[in-house]
Each structure stands twice: as structure tokens, then as C-alpha cells.
């Protein structure tokens, strides 16, 4: 017998029992984004590998070891997208969207060949935002306030906000030299990964999770001290805005983010409720990226949130998926069975948004009621021989107290309309 085929390790089906939470999350995010005037953009799941090399950076973990890259039949190297920013920038340049400011958002699957574990998968989903053409710190602030609003609406309040400024490229270069000098003096005590990064990507050493390395890093020079007046003022305006809006935050001078393209403001929303994978949303400014990818010099700032982690938090917070239907239509006998779909249509016409599930497959009352109960519906609507004869409908509450009622169609529709 052949082996049962399974989904790829680290890539998961989202099952019907789980979908309600996903939809609630996605709908809430979408509503918030709408209310801030952001518009959705959809880009392909596959891009030329070059795009990610040039944007994310050759010496980042993502490009070095996490990309799903392959040659297509032409021999062109393509990759499944590991994140959404590069594609948004590519599309914005390609379609001339950068002539005016843009506030865009996207959603969808991302792919990274990481070690699968809680909160870390090989196919995962993000919703992200990218803004273009807006240089002022007030847009950085807007993005953070938008996410703060989202957590409030979702009832997720165990998050903390960390922010930092990475300075502009020349400031960072000056800092980098000092950092490398400091770390090189302690090179022997760094973990192997950090030793390697010392030459390839020294700023990444700052967010090493290795305890020994963290001790060394604690004594390292701080990037904050290398900021010029402009970048410092930019950062202060973001901080003052957060103060004024009553959003609590912590300045974390070690927050550097994994991707190469960030400058100035970076931020992360972190929770302690998910074990090691605590970052649910991360972003920052990336003023140089558009030009780096062949567009004109346009400031940009954005963020992305991990939906799997947010869904898990909603689950942990006890958010229960709403039952998928309101009414289960029980139809016993051939005549009733035949009119049931028509009755259901009339009911959907009469009560917009009412969710009606019709029984399919015959069976006696007992049998059909069992299925009605299992469906999670609040009501069973019964259509049997006697109801058909009288032209009436029996409605039986399945969840709440209450008597079975015998109703005309009009009374039924009015009653159900009031229940929504
Ligand atoms: P991490 O530090 O957790 O690896 P990252 O810095 O690589 O995150 P980003 O590229 O900034 O993450 O992506 C933004 C968000 O997407 C993360 O904060 C996280 O919530 C989510 N995310 C990233 N990688 C994964 C993954 N492999 N599985 C599930 N969610 C992920
Ligand atoms: Mg990562």
C-alpha cells in the first residue's frame, strides 16, 4: 500500500474549525486599515530571486539559508516570497505608483525554510503595510497607533512596544566601525554565528539570543549616541507622539531587525504569551530601498504582522469561534425534502445575513435533530408533513431555553430577524 501523502513539514492546513478566528482577525485588520485610508495591493507569490537578494540583503538569514529558490524551465532563478516588502516596492516602481504618496497593505502566505516550531513555520501568513513618499515622523507614528488600535479591537492587551532608531546610513556606518572594533576585541567570547556576522552583518550581533554574546553586547557602544540632529529629532517626534496618544513603549537600543534595509525608526510589538516566538508585529522605515531597487529616491515605512501568532493569541485569550450557522433546516418526508431548499431561499431573501444550513440526505426526525445539534446552529427549523399541510413552520431553539413555536413564514422571518 502506498504511504498516505501529507502536507509539507512546517506548512499547515487551516481547517474549517479554525477558520472563524482567522476571518475575525483578517476582517478586523481590514476594517482598521480601511479606516486609515489604506488600500490593498496583491502581488505574485513568486518573484525573481534577484529581487530578494537586492532588497533583503545577501548576508541576511533569509537570503542565505531560508529562501525557497528554484530554477524554472527557462533556467531563471525564482523564489517563493519570504516577505512582502520587496514585492510591494517592485510593483510600486513598475506601475508608477510613486508619483504620489501611497498607503498600501497586503496579505498572504510567505515562505521561509526555517526550523519549524511553535510560532515558526515554513509557510506562514502576514498582513503588512507599506507607505511611500511620506518622510515625516508622523507617518511612523500613524503606523504604530494603527497597530495599537488593532490590538485594542482584538482584545489583545498583553503586548509591549519596543522602538529604536537605526539612524541614517552614514550614521550607521560610523557606528558600525566602532561596534566592529569593540566586538573584535571580544571576538573569542562570541558564539560562532556572531563571529561570522562580525564581518558580514555586525549589527545583527546586537540581537543575538546567545547569553554569552548578550553579555558582551551589553557593554557595546549604543547606536543612539551616533545619531545626528535630524535623525534624533525624527525619533523624538515619534516618541512624543506616542506619549501624547498614551501608548506605552520602551526604547530598546539593541533592537536592530533582521533585514538590511531599515533606517531610522524600527519597532516591534512583543508578547510573553507565545514562548520564544514573541514578536507579533515588526516594522520600520526603509528610505533607501526604493532607490536601491531602481526607483526614484522615495521615503518609505511599513510593518508586517504574523497571523499564525496572532491567531494563537486569540485562541489563548479564549476567543471561541462563532457557530457557522443560525438555522438548521430539518425536512422529513419526500415532499418536505423537496421544498426545503426553496424555503431556505425565501428565508435568506427575507432575513439578510441569516445563515441557513439545509439538511441533505433524508433520515428521520431524531437523526436530523442530532445533525442540527452538531452543526452548532441556534435553531432547528422543522418542516414535516403536518407543517406542510398547515403551511406553518416549527422553530425549536437548540442552545437557549424556550419553547418550540409554530409560526407563519412572516412571523418566522420577523422573529429570526430580531435574533441577529
Ligand atoms: P523572528 O524574529 O520571529 O524570526 P522576523 O524578524 O524574521 O521574526 P519579519 O520578517 O519582520 O520577522 O516578519 C514580521 C512578522 O512575521 C514577525 O514578527 C512574525 O510575527 C511573523 N513571522 C516571521 N517569520 C515567521 C515564521 N517563520 N512563521 C510564523 N510567523 C513568522
Ligand atoms: Mg526570522
GROMACS .gro file of C-alpha atoms and ligand atoms in nm:
model
  452
    1UNK     CA    1   0.000   0.000   0.000
    2UNK     CA    2   0.134   0.344  -0.081
    3UNK     CA    3   0.212   0.583   0.202
    4UNK     CA    4  -0.052   0.843   0.290
    5UNK     CA    5   0.054   1.176   0.145
    6UNK     CA    6   0.089   1.464   0.389
    7UNK     CA    7   0.138   1.838   0.385
    8UNK     CA    8   0.499   1.955   0.376
    9UNK     CA    9   0.671   1.993   0.714
   10UNK     CA   10   0.615   2.342   0.850
   11UNK     CA   11   0.321   2.408   0.615
   12UNK     CA   12  -0.024   2.375   0.761
   13UNK     CA   13  -0.383   2.338   0.655
   14UNK     CA   14  -0.615   2.586   0.819
   15UNK     CA   15  -0.918   2.374   0.894
   16UNK     CA   16  -1.287   2.467   0.895
   17UNK     CA   17  -1.287   2.455   1.277
   18UNK     CA   18  -1.010   2.716   1.286
   19UNK     CA   19  -1.121   2.946   1.010
   20UNK     CA   20  -1.360   3.165   1.209
   21UNK     CA   21  -1.075   3.309   1.418
   22UNK     CA   22  -0.868   3.375   1.107
   23UNK     CA   23  -1.156   3.551   0.941
   24UNK     CA   24  -1.229   3.756   1.250
   25UNK     CA   25  -0.865   3.863   1.265
   26UNK     CA   26  -0.846   3.939   0.894
   27UNK     CA   27  -1.176   4.129   0.894
   28UNK     CA   28  -1.073   4.337   1.193
   29UNK     CA   29  -0.737   4.427   1.040
   30UNK     CA   30  -0.904   4.515   0.714
   31UNK     CA   31  -1.159   4.735   0.889
   32UNK     CA   32  -0.885   4.924   1.072
   33UNK     CA   33  -0.680   4.968   0.755
   34UNK     CA   34  -0.988   5.097   0.573
   35UNK     CA   35  -1.049   5.349   0.846
   36UNK     CA   36  -0.697   5.489   0.796
   37UNK     CA   37  -0.736   5.508   0.420
   38UNK     CA   38  -0.500   5.225   0.321
   39UNK     CA   39  -0.565   5.028   0.002
   40UNK     CA   40  -0.483   4.667  -0.068
   41UNK     CA   41  -0.228   4.553  -0.323
   42UNK     CA   42  -0.189   4.191  -0.439
   43UNK     CA   43   0.139   4.077  -0.587
   44UNK     CA   44   0.254   3.733  -0.712
   45UNK     CA   45   0.377   3.468  -0.469
   46UNK     CA   46   0.682   3.411  -0.685
   47UNK     CA   47   0.942   3.668  -0.789
   48UNK     CA   48   1.287   3.659  -0.944
   49UNK     CA   49   1.539   3.563  -0.674
   50UNK     CA   50   1.739   3.874  -0.755
   51UNK     CA   51   1.465   4.094  -0.609
   52UNK     CA   52   1.509   3.948  -0.261
   53UNK     CA   53   1.887   3.941  -0.284
   54UNK     CA   54   1.892   4.308  -0.370
   55UNK     CA   55   1.636   4.419  -0.114
   56UNK     CA   56   1.662   4.196   0.191
   57UNK     CA   57   2.040   4.167   0.155
   58UNK     CA   58   2.275   3.888   0.051
   59UNK     CA   59   2.407   3.827   0.401
   60UNK     CA   60   2.079   3.806   0.588
   61UNK     CA   61   1.949   3.477   0.728
   62UNK     CA   62   1.655   3.492   0.491
   63UNK     CA   63   1.858   3.511   0.173
   64UNK     CA   64   2.148   3.298   0.292
   65UNK     CA   65   1.952   2.999   0.411
   66UNK     CA   66   1.576   3.043   0.425
   67UNK     CA   67   1.456   3.101   0.070
   68UNK     CA   68   1.267   2.853  -0.143
   69UNK     CA   69   1.453   2.918  -0.465
   70UNK     CA   70   1.441   2.713  -0.782
   71UNK     CA   71   1.517   2.741  -1.150
   72UNK     CA   72   1.210   2.747  -1.371
   73UNK     CA   73   1.207   2.570  -1.707
   74UNK     CA   74   1.388   2.863  -1.864
   75UNK     CA   75   1.668   2.842  -1.614
   76UNK     CA   76   1.567   3.168  -1.441
   77UNK     CA   77   1.613   3.164  -1.065
   78UNK     CA   78   1.280   3.229  -0.892
   79UNK     CA   79   1.186   3.233  -0.525
   80UNK     CA   80   0.871   3.197  -0.321
   81UNK     CA   81   0.838   3.530  -0.145
   82UNK     CA   82   0.980   3.524   0.208
   83UNK     CA   83   0.821   3.862   0.291
   84UNK     CA   84   0.605   4.125   0.126
   85UNK     CA   85   0.800   4.450   0.120
   86UNK     CA   86   1.026   4.371  -0.175
   87UNK     CA   87   0.729   4.281  -0.397
   88UNK     CA   88   0.538   4.595  -0.297
   89UNK     CA   89   0.835   4.814  -0.382
   90UNK     CA   90   0.888   4.633  -0.711
   91UNK     CA   91   0.522   4.672  -0.803
   92UNK     CA   92   0.511   5.036  -0.697
   93UNK     CA   93   0.810   5.117  -0.919
   94UNK     CA   94   0.688   4.903  -1.208
   95UNK     CA   95   0.343   5.062  -1.218
   96UNK     CA   96   0.446   5.420  -1.149
   97UNK     CA   97   0.267   5.437  -0.815
   98UNK     CA   98   0.536   5.651  -0.660
   99UNK     CA   99   0.438   5.979  -0.825
  100UNK     CA  100   0.220   6.045  -0.520
  101UNK     CA  101   0.222   5.922  -0.162
  102UNK     CA  102   0.087   5.572  -0.117
  103UNK     CA  103  -0.056   5.388   0.180
  104UNK     CA  104  -0.073   5.023   0.080
  105UNK     CA  105  -0.139   4.695   0.254
  106UNK     CA  106  -0.109   4.331   0.155
  107UNK     CA  107  -0.188   3.991   0.298
  108UNK     CA  108  -0.093   3.637   0.222
  109UNK     CA  109   0.140   3.345   0.253
  110UNK     CA  110   0.516   3.386   0.296
  111UNK     CA  111   0.773   3.109   0.275
  112UNK     CA  112   1.092   3.059   0.474
  113UNK     CA  113   1.293   2.744   0.519
  114UNK     CA  114   1.327   2.772   0.896
  115UNK     CA  115   1.325   2.507   1.166
  116UNK     CA  116   0.954   2.455   1.231
  117UNK     CA  117   0.847   2.509   1.592
  118UNK     CA  118   0.572   2.686   1.782
  119UNK     CA  119   0.506   3.019   1.611
  120UNK     CA  120   0.760   2.949   1.337
  121UNK     CA  121   0.654   2.777   1.018
  122UNK     CA  122   0.777   2.734   0.663
  123UNK     CA  123   0.459   2.868   0.514
  124UNK     CA  124   0.311   3.142   0.729
  125UNK     CA  125   0.083   3.438   0.673
  126UNK     CA  126   0.134   3.806   0.714
  127UNK     CA  127  -0.064   4.120   0.680
  128UNK     CA  128   0.166   4.411   0.612
  129UNK     CA  129   0.155   4.779   0.538
  130UNK     CA  130   0.389   4.986   0.322
  131UNK     CA  131   0.374   5.362   0.281
  132UNK     CA  132   0.570   5.552   0.019
  133UNK     CA  133   0.654   5.917  -0.026
  134UNK     CA  134   0.597   6.017   0.337
  135UNK     CA  135   0.909   6.133   0.516
  136UNK     CA  136   0.772   6.288   0.835
  137UNK     CA  137   0.784   6.107   1.168
  138UNK     CA  138   0.404   6.144   1.190
  139UNK     CA  139   0.362   5.857   0.947
  140UNK     CA  140   0.587   5.633   1.159
  141UNK     CA  141   0.361   5.734   1.446
  142UNK     CA  142   0.045   5.664   1.246
  143UNK     CA  143   0.158   5.308   1.178
  144UNK     CA  144   0.224   5.242   1.544
  145UNK     CA  145  -0.107   5.398   1.650
  146UNK     CA  146  -0.287   5.193   1.386
  147UNK     CA  147  -0.142   4.870   1.526
  148UNK     CA  148  -0.218   4.979   1.884
  149UNK     CA  149  -0.581   5.035   1.781
  150UNK     CA  150  -0.590   4.693   1.624
  151UNK     CA  151  -0.477   4.519   1.942
  152UNK     CA  152  -0.744   4.708   2.137
  153UNK     CA  153  -1.015   4.599   1.895
  154UNK     CA  154  -0.896   4.240   1.911
  155UNK     CA  155  -0.887   4.249   2.290
  156UNK     CA  156  -0.517   4.164   2.295
  157UNK     CA  157  -0.359   4.372   2.567
  158UNK     CA  158  -0.053   4.176   2.672
  159UNK     CA  159   0.174   4.341   2.418
  160UNK     CA  160   0.468   4.565   2.477
  161UNK     CA  161   0.607   4.805   2.222
  162UNK     CA  162   0.981   4.840   2.168
  163UNK     CA  163   1.124   5.107   1.945
  164UNK     CA  164   1.465   5.223   1.836
  165UNK     CA  165   1.628   5.439   1.574
  166UNK     CA  166   1.884   5.289   1.341
  167UNK     CA  167   1.997   5.629   1.217
  168UNK     CA  168   2.071   5.715   0.858
  169UNK     CA  169   2.323   5.514   0.654
  170UNK     CA  170   2.624   5.739   0.722
  171UNK     CA  171   2.550   5.748   1.094
  172UNK     CA  172   2.514   5.374   1.095
  173UNK     CA  173   2.841   5.333   0.906
  174UNK     CA  174   3.025   5.540   1.168
  175UNK     CA  175   2.863   5.336   1.442
  176UNK     CA  176   2.939   5.012   1.266
  177UNK     CA  177   3.311   5.086   1.268
  178UNK     CA  178   3.304   5.144   1.644
  179UNK     CA  179   3.091   4.837   1.702
  180UNK     CA  180   3.322   4.614   1.500
  181UNK     CA  181   3.623   4.749   1.689
  182UNK     CA  182   3.454   4.673   2.021
  183UNK     CA  183   3.326   4.328   1.922
  184UNK     CA  184   3.655   4.227   1.760
  185UNK     CA  185   3.827   4.289   2.091
  186UNK     CA  186   3.591   4.029   2.240
  187UNK     CA  187   3.566   3.803   1.937
  188UNK     CA  188   3.685   3.491   2.116
  189UNK     CA  189   3.389   3.509   2.358
  190UNK     CA  190   3.122   3.544   2.090
  191UNK     CA  191   2.916   3.249   1.967
  192UNK     CA  192   3.005   3.108   1.625
  193UNK     CA  193   2.717   3.278   1.441
  194UNK     CA  194   2.808   3.616   1.585
  195UNK     CA  195   3.175   3.568   1.498
  196UNK     CA  196   3.071   3.514   1.140
  197UNK     CA  197   2.836   3.816   1.147
  198UNK     CA  198   3.117   4.031   1.280
  199UNK     CA  199   3.243   4.054   0.925
  200UNK     CA  200   2.919   4.008   0.729
  201UNK     CA  201   2.649   4.189   0.928
  202UNK     CA  202   2.782   4.316   1.263
  203UNK     CA  203   2.462   4.495   1.369
  204UNK     CA  204   2.288   4.159   1.383
  205UNK     CA  205   2.520   4.058   1.666
  206UNK     CA  206   2.326   4.306   1.878
  207UNK     CA  207   2.013   4.093   1.879
  208UNK     CA  208   2.187   3.759   1.928
  209UNK     CA  209   1.991   3.536   2.165
  210UNK     CA  210   2.313   3.375   2.288
  211UNK     CA  211   2.361   3.450   2.663
  212UNK     CA  212   2.740   3.490   2.638
  213UNK     CA  213   2.713   3.717   2.338
  214UNK     CA  214   2.440   3.917   2.513
  215UNK     CA  215   2.679   3.987   2.800
  216UNK     CA  216   2.939   4.123   2.560
  217UNK     CA  217   2.676   4.321   2.372
  218UNK     CA  218   2.559   4.486   2.695
  219UNK     CA  219   2.888   4.676   2.704
  220UNK     CA  220   2.890   4.770   2.336
  221UNK     CA  221   2.860   5.131   2.220
  222UNK     CA  222   2.497   5.237   2.160
  223UNK     CA  223   2.374   5.338   1.815
  224UNK     CA  224   2.162   5.611   1.978
  225UNK     CA  225   2.481   5.801   2.061
  226UNK     CA  226   2.574   5.820   1.694
  227UNK     CA  227   2.255   5.981   1.567
  228UNK     CA  228   2.278   6.325   1.406
  229UNK     CA  229   2.040   6.611   1.486
  230UNK     CA  230   1.787   6.526   1.212
  231UNK     CA  231   1.753   6.160   1.296
  232UNK     CA  232   1.742   6.236   1.666
  233UNK     CA  233   1.464   6.491   1.616
  234UNK     CA  234   1.275   6.246   1.395
  235UNK     CA  235   1.291   5.984   1.667
  236UNK     CA  236   1.190   6.230   1.940
  237UNK     CA  237   0.882   6.332   1.743
  238UNK     CA  238   0.774   5.969   1.718
  239UNK     CA  239   0.827   5.927   2.091
  240UNK     CA  240   0.641   6.246   2.178
  241UNK     CA  241   0.351   6.139   1.960
  242UNK     CA  242   0.332   5.807   2.140
  243UNK     CA  243   0.337   5.989   2.474
  244UNK     CA  244   0.061   6.222   2.362
  245UNK     CA  245  -0.150   5.929   2.241
  246UNK     CA  246  -0.096   5.742   2.566
  247UNK     CA  247   0.084   5.449   2.408
  248UNK     CA  248   0.345   5.297   2.637
  249UNK     CA  249   0.677   5.192   2.485
  250UNK     CA  250   1.031   5.103   2.573
  251UNK     CA  251   1.331   5.231   2.383
  252UNK     CA  252   1.544   4.925   2.314
  253UNK     CA  253   1.885   5.030   2.181
  254UNK     CA  254   1.955   4.668   2.082
  255UNK     CA  255   1.655   4.641   1.852
  256UNK     CA  256   1.801   4.616   1.501
  257UNK     CA  257   1.563   4.395   1.295
  258UNK     CA  258   1.678   4.113   1.072
  259UNK     CA  259   1.655   4.277   0.734
  260UNK     CA  260   1.920   4.508   0.596
  261UNK     CA  261   1.705   4.782   0.452
  262UNK     CA  262   1.583   4.961   0.763
  263UNK     CA  263   1.688   5.310   0.875
  264UNK     CA  264   1.565   5.550   1.144
  265UNK     CA  265   1.254   5.422   1.327
  266UNK     CA  266   1.219   5.050   1.389
  267UNK     CA  267   0.960   4.893   1.617
  268UNK     CA  268   0.830   4.559   1.739
  269UNK     CA  269   0.522   4.450   1.928
  270UNK     CA  270   0.615   4.164   2.157
  271UNK     CA  271   0.423   3.929   2.386
  272UNK     CA  272   0.541   3.687   2.654
  273UNK     CA  273   0.249   3.453   2.592
  274UNK     CA  274   0.389   3.268   2.293
  275UNK     CA  275   0.714   3.125   2.424
  276UNK     CA  276   1.028   3.204   2.229
  277UNK     CA  277   0.848   3.342   1.922
  278UNK     CA  278   0.712   3.653   2.089
  279UNK     CA  279   0.724   3.915   1.815
  280UNK     CA  280   0.382   3.953   1.656
  281UNK     CA  281   0.441   4.265   1.451
  282UNK     CA  282   0.755   4.435   1.334
  283UNK     CA  283   0.847   4.719   1.107
  284UNK     CA  284   1.027   5.038   1.043
  285UNK     CA  285   1.149   5.295   0.799
  286UNK     CA  286   1.337   5.198   0.484
  287UNK     CA  287   1.402   5.522   0.298
  288UNK     CA  288   1.679   5.380   0.077
  289UNK     CA  289   1.509   5.070  -0.058
  290UNK     CA  290   1.307   5.213  -0.344
  291UNK     CA  291   1.613   5.373  -0.497
  292UNK     CA  292   1.818   5.061  -0.429
  293UNK     CA  293   1.565   4.866  -0.637
  294UNK     CA  294   1.584   5.108  -0.928
  295UNK     CA  295   1.311   5.358  -0.841
  296UNK     CA  296   1.350   5.723  -0.753
  297UNK     CA  297   1.452   5.819  -0.404
  298UNK     CA  298   1.128   5.791  -0.208
  299UNK     CA  299   1.094   5.760   0.169
  300UNK     CA  300   0.909   5.455   0.294
  301UNK     CA  301   0.792   5.300   0.617
  302UNK     CA  302   0.597   4.983   0.689
  303UNK     CA  303   0.541   4.682   0.908
  304UNK     CA  304   0.425   4.322   0.892
  305UNK     CA  305   0.239   4.109   1.142
  306UNK     CA  306   0.242   3.731   1.173
  307UNK     CA  307  -0.111   3.595   1.158
  308UNK     CA  308  -0.037   3.249   1.300
  309UNK     CA  309   0.099   3.408   1.616
  310UNK     CA  310  -0.200   3.642   1.646
  311UNK     CA  311  -0.449   3.360   1.590
  312UNK     CA  312  -0.278   3.158   1.862
  313UNK     CA  313  -0.308   3.455   2.098
  314UNK     CA  314  -0.677   3.490   2.020
  315UNK     CA  315  -0.721   3.120   2.094
  316UNK     CA  316  -0.530   3.151   2.422
  317UNK     CA  317  -0.742   3.452   2.518
  318UNK     CA  318  -1.044   3.223   2.494
  319UNK     CA  319  -1.192   3.364   2.179
  320UNK     CA  320  -1.428   3.097   2.062
  321UNK     CA  321  -1.523   3.063   1.703
  322UNK     CA  322  -1.885   3.160   1.641
  323UNK     CA  323  -2.103   2.874   1.517
  324UNK     CA  324  -2.114   2.882   1.139
  325UNK     CA  325  -2.496   2.879   1.111
  326UNK     CA  326  -2.804   3.026   1.275
  327UNK     CA  327  -3.072   2.792   1.145
  328UNK     CA  328  -3.059   2.424   1.057
  329UNK     CA  329  -3.349   2.325   0.833
  330UNK     CA  330  -3.483   1.981   0.919
  331UNK     CA  331  -3.702   1.832   0.645
  332UNK     CA  332  -3.868   1.495   0.696
  333UNK     CA  333  -4.052   1.315   0.417
  334UNK     CA  334  -4.004   1.344   0.045
  335UNK     CA  335  -4.239   1.639  -0.006
  336UNK     CA  336  -4.076   1.842   0.270
  337UNK     CA  337  -3.731   1.749   0.147
  338UNK     CA  338  -3.818   1.884  -0.195
  339UNK     CA  339  -3.945   2.222  -0.079
  340UNK     CA  340  -3.672   2.270   0.185
  341UNK     CA  341  -3.420   2.440  -0.049
  342UNK     CA  342  -3.695   2.677  -0.170
  343UNK     CA  343  -3.797   2.764   0.185
  344UNK     CA  344  -3.432   2.828   0.266
  345UNK     CA  345  -3.403   3.062  -0.033
  346UNK     CA  346  -3.712   3.258   0.077
  347UNK     CA  347  -3.572   3.282   0.426
  348UNK     CA  348  -3.236   3.415   0.303
  349UNK     CA  349  -3.427   3.670   0.092
  350UNK     CA  350  -3.638   3.777   0.386
  351UNK     CA  351  -3.363   3.792   0.650
  352UNK     CA  352  -3.036   3.920   0.507
  353UNK     CA  353  -2.727   3.787   0.687
  354UNK     CA  354  -2.922   3.491   0.828
  355UNK     CA  355  -2.710   3.178   0.792
  356UNK     CA  356  -2.925   2.882   0.693
  357UNK     CA  357  -2.799   2.527   0.656
  358UNK     CA  358  -3.038   2.283   0.489
  359UNK     CA  359  -3.027   1.919   0.583
  360UNK     CA  360  -2.927   1.697   0.296
  361UNK     CA  361  -2.962   1.322   0.283
  362UNK     CA  362  -3.301   1.229   0.435
  363UNK     CA  363  -3.341   1.039   0.763
  364UNK     CA  364  -3.596   1.055   1.044
  365UNK     CA  365  -3.650   1.342   1.290
  366UNK     CA  366  -3.420   1.201   1.556
  367UNK     CA  367  -3.139   1.155   1.308
  368UNK     CA  368  -3.176   1.502   1.160
  369UNK     CA  369  -3.201   1.670   1.500
  370UNK     CA  370  -2.873   1.512   1.600
  371UNK     CA  371  -2.710   1.670   1.297
  372UNK     CA  372  -2.881   2.003   1.369
  373UNK     CA  373  -2.739   1.995   1.720
  374UNK     CA  374  -2.392   1.908   1.599
  375UNK     CA  375  -2.392   2.193   1.349
  376UNK     CA  376  -2.387   2.443   1.634
  377UNK     CA  377  -2.698   2.616   1.499
  378UNK     CA  378  -2.908   2.818   1.742
  379UNK     CA  379  -3.237   2.698   1.593
  380UNK     CA  380  -3.378   2.396   1.417
  381UNK     CA  381  -3.647   2.485   1.168
  382UNK     CA  382  -3.873   2.187   1.120
  383UNK     CA  383  -4.058   2.103   0.806
  384UNK     CA  384  -4.262   1.782   0.830
  385UNK     CA  385  -4.584   1.654   0.681
  386UNK     CA  386  -4.809   1.834   0.928
  387UNK     CA  387  -4.624   2.167   0.887
  388UNK     CA  388  -4.655   2.136   0.512
  389UNK     CA  389  -5.029   2.071   0.540
  390UNK     CA  390  -5.081   2.372   0.765
  391UNK     CA  391  -4.842   2.596   0.574
  392UNK     CA  392  -4.664   2.668   0.904
  393UNK     CA  393  -4.311   2.624   1.038
  394UNK     CA  394  -4.188   2.481   1.371
  395UNK     CA  395  -3.890   2.659   1.520
  396UNK     CA  396  -3.705   2.491   1.805
  397UNK     CA  397  -3.428   2.662   1.999
  398UNK     CA  398  -3.124   2.435   2.029
  399UNK     CA  399  -2.899   2.641   2.257
  400UNK     CA  400  -3.116   2.864   2.473
  401UNK     CA  401  -3.419   2.796   2.686
  402UNK     CA  402  -3.751   2.846   2.512
  403UNK     CA  403  -4.047   2.664   2.367
  404UNK     CA  404  -4.089   2.530   2.020
  405UNK     CA  405  -4.307   2.773   1.824
  406UNK     CA  406  -4.541   2.714   1.532
  407UNK     CA  407  -4.518   3.017   1.303
  408UNK     CA  408  -4.631   3.153   0.970
  409UNK     CA  409  -4.350   3.234   0.730
  410UNK     CA  410  -4.387   3.608   0.800
  411UNK     CA  411  -4.377   3.560   1.176
  412UNK     CA  412  -4.080   3.328   1.138
  413UNK     CA  413  -3.887   3.581   0.931
  414UNK     CA  414  -3.963   3.862   1.176
  415UNK     CA  415  -3.861   3.652   1.474
  416UNK     CA  416  -3.534   3.537   1.317
  417UNK     CA  417  -3.455   3.889   1.203
  418UNK     CA  418  -3.478   4.001   1.565
  419UNK     CA  419  -3.236   3.730   1.675
  420UNK     CA  420  -2.943   3.855   1.467
  421LIG     P1  421   1.155   3.643   1.401
  421LIG     O1  422   1.249   3.729   1.478
  421LIG     O2  423   1.044   3.586   1.483
  421LIG     O3  424   1.224   3.543   1.314
  421LIG     P2  425   1.149   3.820   1.175
  421LIG     O4  426   1.221   3.939   1.223
  421LIG     O5  427   1.216   3.722   1.089
  421LIG     O6  428   1.081   3.743   1.300
  421LIG     P3  429   0.975   3.966   0.998
  421LIG     O7  430   1.044   3.926   0.875
  421LIG     O8  431   0.989   4.104   1.046
  421LIG     O9  432   1.010   3.863   1.113
  421LIG    O10  433   0.821   3.932   0.986
  421LIG     C1  434   0.721   4.001   1.059
  421LIG     C2  435   0.640   3.905   1.145
  421LIG    O11  436   0.605   3.789   1.073
  421LIG     C3  437   0.715   3.851   1.266
  421LIG    O12  438   0.712   3.943   1.371
  421LIG     C4  439   0.634   3.728   1.297
  421LIG    O13  440   0.517   3.760   1.369
  421LIG     C5  441   0.597   3.678   1.161
  421LIG     N1  442   0.688   3.571   1.118
  421LIG     C6  443   0.813   3.583   1.066
  421LIG     N2  444   0.865   3.463   1.036
  421LIG     C7  445   0.770   3.371   1.067
  421LIG     C8  446   0.762   3.229   1.058
  421LIG     N3  447   0.860   3.157   1.008
  421LIG     N4  448   0.649   3.168   1.100
  421LIG     C9  449   0.546   3.240   1.151
  421LIG     N5  450   0.546   3.373   1.161
  421LIG    C10  451   0.657   3.439   1.120
  422LIG    MG1  452   1.316   3.544   1.127
   0.00000   0.00000   0.00000
